[in-house]
């Protein structure tokens, strides 16, 4: 596999917008011609938009953008700015009188980190689209949906460390596969190659990681609400030719990347969600694509916290 720039995948544009002072932002992945899309939601506290549309039994089979956003459910408003931007450019599902952009979205909880009164809104979503067209270079770290992301909140936000936004993409023959992820998990992030915790909850003097799974085991009967800033959300992009059902299967397989790198993953306090967008250029075996996408997303998660 050869590493490539994720924005080199034909037909895909990615842009970020953020408020660094308020520590929140959003990320948009645009496909003007429409991408076949699937989704798999595993976390117990999701915040999403237009995911029912991606069910293979439903009519529309292509989406024009996926938005990852901070701001909890308030952040879903960023999708409206993306819709406005795309409609102005005559991009969307043709309904006769206009074209309706099909925009899916997932959000993470970052209200406890910065200024909770500032959330990604319509204006910020529009700005992210402008940046997708004007700024070709994107970076890992505290940008876009990852601006207010944190990792390891089992002892509360004061013992958490920074999460962030991560990108990675590869090419295998003519097949291209990339991933963008906002890492904001309740648990720790682990390098699956070594088992080492590379981001997570800190001990009381903040000199070392405590291992969130051990804390959870010691408190197995504690039912405290830990909904204080979680959820990891991602988009896999590929030039493969997929149906909606196949794209959904790829999203399902790719959740293995969450399980391998985040401990624990898919808790009742995370809204872990993965979209897969396929531009339809290359025939591919679905199992092989899922394997590659899982590896790519693992690396994107690691880069988000180890930028």
mmCIF file of C-alpha atoms in Angstrom:
data_model
loop_
_atom_site.group_PDB
_atom_site.id
_atom_site.type_symbol
_atom_site.label_atom_id
_atom_site.label_comp_id
_atom_site.label_asym_id
_atom_site.label_seq_id
_atom_site.Cartn_x
_atom_site.Cartn_y
_atom_site.Cartn_z
ATOM 1 C CA UNK A 1 0.000 0.000 0.000
ATOM 2 C CA UNK A 2 1.277 3.435 -0.949
ATOM 3 C CA UNK A 3 0.394 6.484 1.157
ATOM 4 C CA UNK A 4 -1.387 9.280 -0.725
ATOM 5 C CA UNK A 5 -2.976 12.607 0.188
ATOM 6 C CA UNK A 6 -6.628 12.025 1.016
ATOM 7 C CA UNK A 7 -7.622 15.093 -1.012
ATOM 8 C CA UNK A 8 -6.068 13.469 -4.098
ATOM 9 C CA UNK A 9 -8.934 10.963 -4.237
ATOM 10 C CA UNK A 10 -10.815 12.062 -7.346
ATOM 11 C CA UNK A 11 -14.109 13.810 -6.682
ATOM 12 C CA UNK A 12 -13.504 14.319 -2.954
ATOM 13 C CA UNK A 13 -13.028 17.706 -1.275
ATOM 14 C CA UNK A 14 -12.476 18.167 2.466
ATOM 15 C CA UNK A 15 -12.662 21.392 4.449
ATOM 16 C CA UNK A 16 -12.488 22.515 8.070
ATOM 17 C CA UNK A 17 -13.836 25.503 9.941
ATOM 18 C CA UNK A 18 -13.385 26.156 13.637
ATOM 19 C CA UNK A 19 -13.451 28.647 16.473
ATOM 20 C CA UNK A 20 -10.165 28.103 18.294
ATOM 21 C CA UNK A 21 -11.118 30.291 21.257
ATOM 22 C CA UNK A 22 -14.424 28.499 21.865
ATOM 23 C CA UNK A 23 -12.775 25.154 20.987
ATOM 24 C CA UNK A 24 -15.290 23.737 18.550
ATOM 25 C CA UNK A 25 -15.548 23.245 14.801
ATOM 26 C CA UNK A 26 -16.770 21.153 11.896
ATOM 27 C CA UNK A 27 -15.372 19.173 8.978
ATOM 28 C CA UNK A 28 -17.093 18.598 5.631
ATOM 29 C CA UNK A 29 -16.416 15.883 3.041
ATOM 30 C CA UNK A 30 -17.926 16.865 -0.326
ATOM 31 C CA UNK A 31 -18.574 14.799 -3.449
ATOM 32 C CA UNK A 32 -20.162 17.033 -6.092
ATOM 33 C CA UNK A 33 -21.230 14.151 -8.343
ATOM 34 C CA UNK A 34 -22.674 12.250 -5.402
ATOM 35 C CA UNK A 35 -21.189 9.268 -3.610
ATOM 36 C CA UNK A 36 -22.851 6.014 -2.693
ATOM 37 C CA UNK A 37 -22.959 6.060 1.087
ATOM 38 C CA UNK A 38 -23.498 3.713 3.987
ATOM 39 C CA UNK A 39 -23.324 4.187 7.741
ATOM 40 C CA UNK A 40 -22.949 2.104 10.877
ATOM 41 C CA UNK A 41 -23.753 3.601 14.293
ATOM 42 C CA UNK A 42 -22.384 1.618 17.254
ATOM 43 C CA UNK A 43 -22.230 4.040 20.173
ATOM 44 C CA UNK A 44 -25.078 4.318 22.673
ATOM 45 C CA UNK A 45 -25.442 8.120 22.448
ATOM 46 C CA UNK A 46 -25.415 9.121 18.758
ATOM 47 C CA UNK A 47 -26.318 12.471 17.229
ATOM 48 C CA UNK A 48 -26.926 12.090 13.495
ATOM 49 C CA UNK A 49 -28.761 13.508 10.468
ATOM 50 C CA UNK A 50 -30.128 11.722 7.367
ATOM 51 C CA UNK A 51 -28.842 8.296 8.373
ATOM 52 C CA UNK A 52 -32.234 6.650 7.715
ATOM 53 C CA UNK A 53 -31.871 7.740 4.095
ATOM 54 C CA UNK A 54 -28.842 5.456 3.780
ATOM 55 C CA UNK A 55 -30.884 2.316 4.426
ATOM 56 C CA UNK A 56 -30.624 0.273 1.203
ATOM 57 C CA UNK A 57 -34.441 0.025 0.955
ATOM 58 C CA UNK A 58 -34.828 3.812 0.643
ATOM 59 C CA UNK A 59 -34.868 5.833 -2.583
ATOM 60 C CA UNK A 60 -31.906 8.219 -2.718
ATOM 61 C CA UNK A 61 -28.695 6.309 -3.364
ATOM 62 C CA UNK A 62 -26.100 9.091 -3.371
ATOM 63 C CA UNK A 63 -25.068 11.801 -0.927
ATOM 64 C CA UNK A 64 -23.259 15.030 -1.764
ATOM 65 C CA UNK A 65 -21.603 15.687 1.598
ATOM 66 C CA UNK A 66 -21.009 14.285 5.047
ATOM 67 C CA UNK A 67 -20.448 16.660 7.959
ATOM 68 C CA UNK A 68 -18.576 15.833 11.155
ATOM 69 C CA UNK A 69 -19.214 18.431 13.829
ATOM 70 C CA UNK A 70 -18.656 19.414 17.415
ATOM 71 C CA UNK A 71 -21.378 21.101 19.443
ATOM 72 C CA UNK A 72 -23.390 18.012 20.337
ATOM 73 C CA UNK A 73 -26.889 18.064 18.778
ATOM 74 C CA UNK A 74 -26.577 21.828 18.262
ATOM 75 C CA UNK A 75 -23.794 21.103 15.773
ATOM 76 C CA UNK A 76 -26.207 19.464 13.338
ATOM 77 C CA UNK A 77 -27.030 23.034 12.260
ATOM 78 C CA UNK A 78 -23.711 23.152 10.359
ATOM 79 C CA UNK A 79 -25.276 20.876 7.746
ATOM 80 C CA UNK A 80 -27.656 23.680 6.753
ATOM 81 C CA UNK A 81 -24.712 25.830 5.688
ATOM 82 C CA UNK A 82 -23.365 22.942 3.631
ATOM 83 C CA UNK A 83 -26.757 22.562 1.948
ATOM 84 C CA UNK A 84 -26.833 26.270 1.124
ATOM 85 C CA UNK A 85 -23.334 26.181 -0.361
ATOM 86 C CA UNK A 86 -24.097 23.176 -2.552
ATOM 87 C CA UNK A 87 -27.500 24.421 -3.712
ATOM 88 C CA UNK A 88 -25.902 27.705 -4.805
ATOM 89 C CA UNK A 89 -23.689 25.600 -7.076
ATOM 90 C CA UNK A 90 -26.587 23.532 -8.454
ATOM 91 C CA UNK A 91 -25.394 20.382 -6.667
ATOM 92 C CA UNK A 92 -27.955 17.941 -5.325
ATOM 93 C CA UNK A 93 -30.840 15.572 -5.983
ATOM 94 C CA UNK A 94 -32.974 16.986 -8.806
ATOM 95 C CA UNK A 95 -36.574 17.563 -7.665
ATOM 96 C CA UNK A 96 -37.599 19.721 -10.617
ATOM 97 C CA UNK A 97 -37.817 23.171 -9.053
ATOM 98 C CA UNK A 98 -34.317 22.927 -7.543
ATOM 99 C CA UNK A 99 -31.633 20.459 -6.577
ATOM 100 C CA UNK A 100 -31.674 19.291 -2.973
ATOM 101 C CA UNK A 101 -28.182 18.517 -1.629
ATOM 102 C CA UNK A 102 -28.177 15.272 0.336
ATOM 103 C CA UNK A 103 -26.090 16.004 3.421
ATOM 104 C CA UNK A 104 -25.542 13.493 6.216
ATOM 105 C CA UNK A 105 -24.014 14.414 9.544
ATOM 106 C CA UNK A 106 -22.768 13.125 12.876
ATOM 107 C CA UNK A 107 -21.800 15.144 15.940
ATOM 108 C CA UNK A 108 -19.601 14.777 18.993
ATOM 109 C CA UNK A 109 -19.940 16.289 22.456
ATOM 110 C CA UNK A 110 -17.419 19.067 23.167
ATOM 111 C CA UNK A 111 -19.590 21.525 25.118
ATOM 112 C CA UNK A 112 -17.617 20.997 28.344
ATOM 113 C CA UNK A 113 -14.285 21.997 26.787
ATOM 114 C CA UNK A 114 -14.556 25.571 25.544
ATOM 115 C CA UNK A 115 -17.427 28.047 25.414
ATOM 116 C CA UNK A 116 -20.619 25.955 25.345
ATOM 117 C CA UNK A 117 -22.539 28.950 23.965
ATOM 118 C CA UNK A 118 -20.581 28.774 20.697
ATOM 119 C CA UNK A 119 -21.477 25.831 18.453
ATOM 120 C CA UNK A 120 -20.885 24.954 14.809
ATOM 121 C CA UNK A 121 -23.765 26.624 12.976
ATOM 122 C CA UNK A 122 -24.947 27.311 9.436
ATOM 123 C CA UNK A 123 -22.276 29.975 8.939
ATOM 124 C CA UNK A 124 -19.475 27.674 10.071
ATOM 125 C CA UNK A 125 -20.720 24.849 7.854
ATOM 126 C CA UNK A 126 -20.689 27.199 4.865
ATOM 127 C CA UNK A 127 -17.168 28.349 5.773
ATOM 128 C CA UNK A 128 -15.954 24.748 5.882
ATOM 129 C CA UNK A 129 -17.235 24.286 2.304
ATOM 130 C CA UNK A 130 -15.430 27.434 1.131
ATOM 131 C CA UNK A 131 -12.230 26.124 2.704
ATOM 132 C CA UNK A 132 -12.710 22.751 1.006
ATOM 133 C CA UNK A 133 -12.448 24.520 -2.351
ATOM 134 C CA UNK A 134 -9.833 27.145 -1.493
ATOM 135 C CA UNK A 135 -7.438 25.372 0.893
ATOM 136 C CA UNK A 136 -5.934 22.217 -0.588
ATOM 137 C CA UNK A 137 -3.806 21.237 2.397
ATOM 138 C CA UNK A 138 -5.408 19.744 5.504
ATOM 139 C CA UNK A 139 -3.605 18.910 8.726
ATOM 140 C CA UNK A 140 -3.965 16.495 11.606
ATOM 141 C CA UNK A 141 -4.690 17.935 15.018
ATOM 142 C CA UNK A 142 -6.979 20.452 16.655
ATOM 143 C CA UNK A 143 -8.900 21.478 13.568
ATOM 144 C CA UNK A 144 -12.456 21.152 12.318
ATOM 145 C CA UNK A 145 -14.556 18.651 14.237
ATOM 146 C CA UNK A 146 -11.482 17.769 16.303
ATOM 147 C CA UNK A 147 -10.914 21.287 17.671
ATOM 148 C CA UNK A 148 -12.514 20.564 21.042
ATOM 149 C CA UNK A 149 -11.959 16.808 21.058
ATOM 150 C CA UNK A 150 -10.528 15.169 24.175
ATOM 151 C CA UNK A 151 -9.599 11.614 25.130
ATOM 152 C CA UNK A 152 -9.779 9.697 28.421
ATOM 153 C CA UNK A 153 -12.574 11.167 30.529
ATOM 154 C CA UNK A 154 -13.225 8.309 32.924
ATOM 155 C CA UNK A 155 -12.084 10.522 35.882
ATOM 156 C CA UNK A 156 -13.592 13.691 34.442
ATOM 157 C CA UNK A 157 -12.453 16.275 31.883
ATOM 158 C CA UNK A 158 -9.717 17.686 34.136
ATOM 159 C CA UNK A 159 -7.739 14.437 33.681
ATOM 160 C CA UNK A 160 -8.361 14.109 29.928
ATOM 161 C CA UNK A 161 -5.877 14.904 27.143
ATOM 162 C CA UNK A 162 -6.346 16.397 23.702
ATOM 163 C CA UNK A 163 -7.916 14.356 20.940
ATOM 164 C CA UNK A 164 -8.167 15.795 17.458
ATOM 165 C CA UNK A 165 -8.828 15.285 13.771
ATOM 166 C CA UNK A 166 -6.864 12.670 11.838
ATOM 167 C CA UNK A 167 -6.428 11.873 8.125
ATOM 168 C CA UNK A 168 -4.794 9.022 6.262
ATOM 169 C CA UNK A 169 -5.127 7.503 2.775
ATOM 170 C CA UNK A 170 -3.498 4.785 0.676
ATOM 171 C CA UNK A 171 -3.498 3.477 -2.878
ATOM 172 C CA UNK A 172 -3.439 -0.219 -3.825
ATOM 173 C CA UNK A 173 -3.258 -0.603 -7.592
ATOM 174 C CA UNK A 174 -6.077 1.623 -8.849
ATOM 175 C CA UNK A 175 -7.988 1.424 -5.547
ATOM 176 C CA UNK A 176 -7.832 4.464 -3.260
ATOM 177 C CA UNK A 177 -9.021 4.425 0.352
ATOM 178 C CA UNK A 178 -8.883 7.236 2.901
ATOM 179 C CA UNK A 179 -10.329 8.126 6.274
ATOM 180 C CA UNK A 180 -10.992 11.267 8.286
ATOM 181 C CA UNK A 181 -11.825 10.908 11.969
ATOM 182 C CA UNK A 182 -12.553 13.167 14.943
ATOM 183 C CA UNK A 183 -11.264 11.315 18.023
ATOM 184 C CA UNK A 184 -13.169 12.265 21.162
ATOM 185 C CA UNK A 185 -13.593 9.000 23.036
ATOM 186 C CA UNK A 186 -14.439 8.275 26.656
ATOM 187 C CA UNK A 187 -11.660 5.693 26.837
ATOM 188 C CA UNK A 188 -7.962 5.616 25.979
ATOM 189 C CA UNK A 189 -6.339 5.499 22.545
ATOM 190 C CA UNK A 190 -3.954 2.577 22.119
ATOM 191 C CA UNK A 191 -1.399 1.907 19.389
ATOM 192 C CA UNK A 192 -2.579 -1.554 18.216
ATOM 193 C CA UNK A 193 0.927 -2.424 17.048
ATOM 194 C CA UNK A 194 2.417 -2.172 20.535
ATOM 195 C CA UNK A 195 -0.513 -2.088 22.970
ATOM 196 C CA UNK A 196 0.863 1.203 24.321
ATOM 197 C CA UNK A 197 -1.589 3.859 25.538
ATOM 198 C CA UNK A 198 -0.742 6.960 23.511
ATOM 199 C CA UNK A 199 -3.571 9.202 24.769
ATOM 200 C CA UNK A 200 -5.917 8.754 27.695
ATOM 201 C CA UNK A 201 -6.929 9.545 31.242
ATOM 202 C CA UNK A 202 -4.126 10.833 33.451
ATOM 203 C CA UNK A 203 -3.374 9.929 37.051
ATOM 204 C CA UNK A 204 -3.891 12.450 39.856
ATOM 205 C CA UNK A 205 -0.519 14.170 39.436
ATOM 206 C CA UNK A 206 -0.863 13.981 35.625
ATOM 207 C CA UNK A 207 2.433 12.220 35.088
ATOM 208 C CA UNK A 208 1.192 8.990 33.500
ATOM 209 C CA UNK A 209 -1.854 7.292 32.001
ATOM 210 C CA UNK A 210 -4.002 5.311 34.425
ATOM 211 C CA UNK A 211 -5.630 2.812 31.995
ATOM 212 C CA UNK A 212 -9.352 3.570 31.822
ATOM 213 C CA UNK A 213 -10.342 -0.093 31.561
ATOM 214 C CA UNK A 214 -8.817 -0.818 34.980
ATOM 215 C CA UNK A 215 -10.720 2.103 36.497
ATOM 216 C CA UNK A 216 -13.964 0.818 34.989
ATOM 217 C CA UNK A 217 -13.338 -2.682 36.352
ATOM 218 C CA UNK A 218 -12.764 -1.285 39.831
ATOM 219 C CA UNK A 219 -16.064 0.620 39.595
ATOM 220 C CA UNK A 220 -18.190 -1.943 37.759
ATOM 221 C CA UNK A 221 -21.262 -1.140 39.906
ATOM 222 C CA UNK A 222 -20.995 2.655 39.539
ATOM 223 C CA UNK A 223 -23.817 3.925 37.285
ATOM 224 C CA UNK A 224 -22.633 7.558 37.201
ATOM 225 C CA UNK A 225 -23.593 9.420 34.039
ATOM 226 C CA UNK A 226 -20.331 9.924 32.132
ATOM 227 C CA UNK A 227 -21.931 11.891 29.298
ATOM 228 C CA UNK A 228 -19.418 14.696 29.642
ATOM 229 C CA UNK A 229 -17.738 14.969 26.278
ATOM 230 C CA UNK A 230 -17.533 11.864 24.130
ATOM 231 C CA UNK A 231 -18.043 10.251 20.689
ATOM 232 C CA UNK A 232 -15.680 9.435 17.829
ATOM 233 C CA UNK A 233 -17.008 10.024 14.301
ATOM 234 C CA UNK A 234 -15.420 9.152 10.964
ATOM 235 C CA UNK A 235 -15.807 9.058 7.205
ATOM 236 C CA UNK A 236 -14.170 6.465 4.973
ATOM 237 C CA UNK A 237 -13.766 7.659 1.366
ATOM 238 C CA UNK A 238 -12.906 5.435 -1.576
ATOM 239 C CA UNK A 239 -13.040 5.321 -5.355
ATOM 240 C CA UNK A 240 -14.538 1.822 -5.193
ATOM 241 C CA UNK A 241 -17.835 0.962 -6.901
ATOM 242 C CA UNK A 242 -20.300 0.011 -4.139
ATOM 243 C CA UNK A 243 -24.009 -0.331 -3.480
ATOM 244 C CA UNK A 244 -25.499 1.258 -0.364
ATOM 245 C CA UNK A 245 -25.596 -2.179 1.273
ATOM 246 C CA UNK A 246 -21.927 -2.752 0.466
ATOM 247 C CA UNK A 247 -20.951 0.702 1.739
ATOM 248 C CA UNK A 248 -22.804 -0.070 4.972
ATOM 249 C CA UNK A 249 -20.900 -3.351 5.289
ATOM 250 C CA UNK A 250 -17.596 -1.511 4.880
ATOM 251 C CA UNK A 251 -18.633 0.887 7.671
ATOM 252 C CA UNK A 252 -19.495 -2.107 9.823
ATOM 253 C CA UNK A 253 -16.141 -3.796 9.225
ATOM 254 C CA UNK A 254 -14.267 -0.551 9.790
ATOM 255 C CA UNK A 255 -15.606 -0.250 13.330
ATOM 256 C CA UNK A 256 -12.890 -2.813 14.104
ATOM 257 C CA UNK A 257 -10.480 0.138 13.923
ATOM 258 C CA UNK A 258 -12.320 1.749 16.835
ATOM 259 C CA UNK A 259 -12.180 -1.488 18.813
ATOM 260 C CA UNK A 260 -8.464 -1.929 18.151
ATOM 261 C CA UNK A 261 -7.432 1.619 19.029
ATOM 262 C CA UNK A 262 -9.932 2.803 21.669
ATOM 263 C CA UNK A 263 -10.434 1.031 24.987
ATOM 264 C CA UNK A 264 -13.245 0.821 25.643
ATOM 265 C CA UNK A 265 -15.079 1.656 22.400
ATOM 266 C CA UNK A 266 -18.820 1.878 21.651
ATOM 267 C CA UNK A 267 -19.828 2.669 25.234
ATOM 268 C CA UNK A 268 -23.259 3.946 26.226
ATOM 269 C CA UNK A 269 -21.679 7.403 26.517
ATOM 270 C CA UNK A 270 -20.148 7.451 23.009
ATOM 271 C CA UNK A 271 -22.067 7.992 19.765
ATOM 272 C CA UNK A 272 -19.473 6.219 17.606
ATOM 273 C CA UNK A 273 -20.460 6.510 13.933
ATOM 274 C CA UNK A 274 -18.694 5.692 10.656
ATOM 275 C CA UNK A 275 -19.849 6.722 7.174
ATOM 276 C CA UNK A 276 -18.455 5.221 3.953
ATOM 277 C CA UNK A 277 -18.542 7.309 0.744
ATOM 278 C CA UNK A 278 -17.745 5.594 -2.571
ATOM 279 C CA UNK A 279 -17.280 7.451 -5.862
ATOM 280 C CA UNK A 280 -17.766 4.369 -8.065
ATOM 281 C CA UNK A 281 -14.571 4.163 -10.135
ATOM 282 C CA UNK A 282 -13.014 0.771 -9.314
ATOM 283 C CA UNK A 283 -14.375 -2.757 -8.874
ATOM 284 C CA UNK A 284 -13.265 -4.282 -5.582
ATOM 285 C CA UNK A 285 -13.791 -7.234 -3.285
ATOM 286 C CA UNK A 286 -15.801 -5.951 -0.310
ATOM 287 C CA UNK A 287 -13.917 -7.988 2.284
ATOM 288 C CA UNK A 288 -10.581 -6.713 1.008
ATOM 289 C CA UNK A 289 -11.861 -3.132 0.976
ATOM 290 C CA UNK A 290 -13.108 -3.481 4.552
ATOM 291 C CA UNK A 291 -9.723 -4.801 5.639
ATOM 292 C CA UNK A 292 -7.876 -1.908 3.990
ATOM 293 C CA UNK A 293 -10.331 0.688 5.331
ATOM 294 C CA UNK A 294 -9.901 -0.662 8.855
ATOM 295 C CA UNK A 295 -6.125 -0.334 8.639
ATOM 296 C CA UNK A 296 -6.405 3.178 7.188
ATOM 297 C CA UNK A 297 -8.800 4.340 9.912
ATOM 298 C CA UNK A 298 -6.532 2.924 12.618
ATOM 299 C CA UNK A 299 -3.675 5.070 11.322
ATOM 300 C CA UNK A 300 -5.925 8.149 11.060
ATOM 301 C CA UNK A 301 -6.956 7.706 14.712
ATOM 302 C CA UNK A 302 -3.326 7.440 15.811
ATOM 303 C CA UNK A 303 -2.388 10.544 13.798
ATOM 304 C CA UNK A 304 -5.257 12.495 15.343
ATOM 305 C CA UNK A 305 -3.764 12.179 18.833
ATOM 306 C CA UNK A 306 -0.062 11.839 17.908
ATOM 307 C CA UNK A 307 0.145 14.653 15.371
#
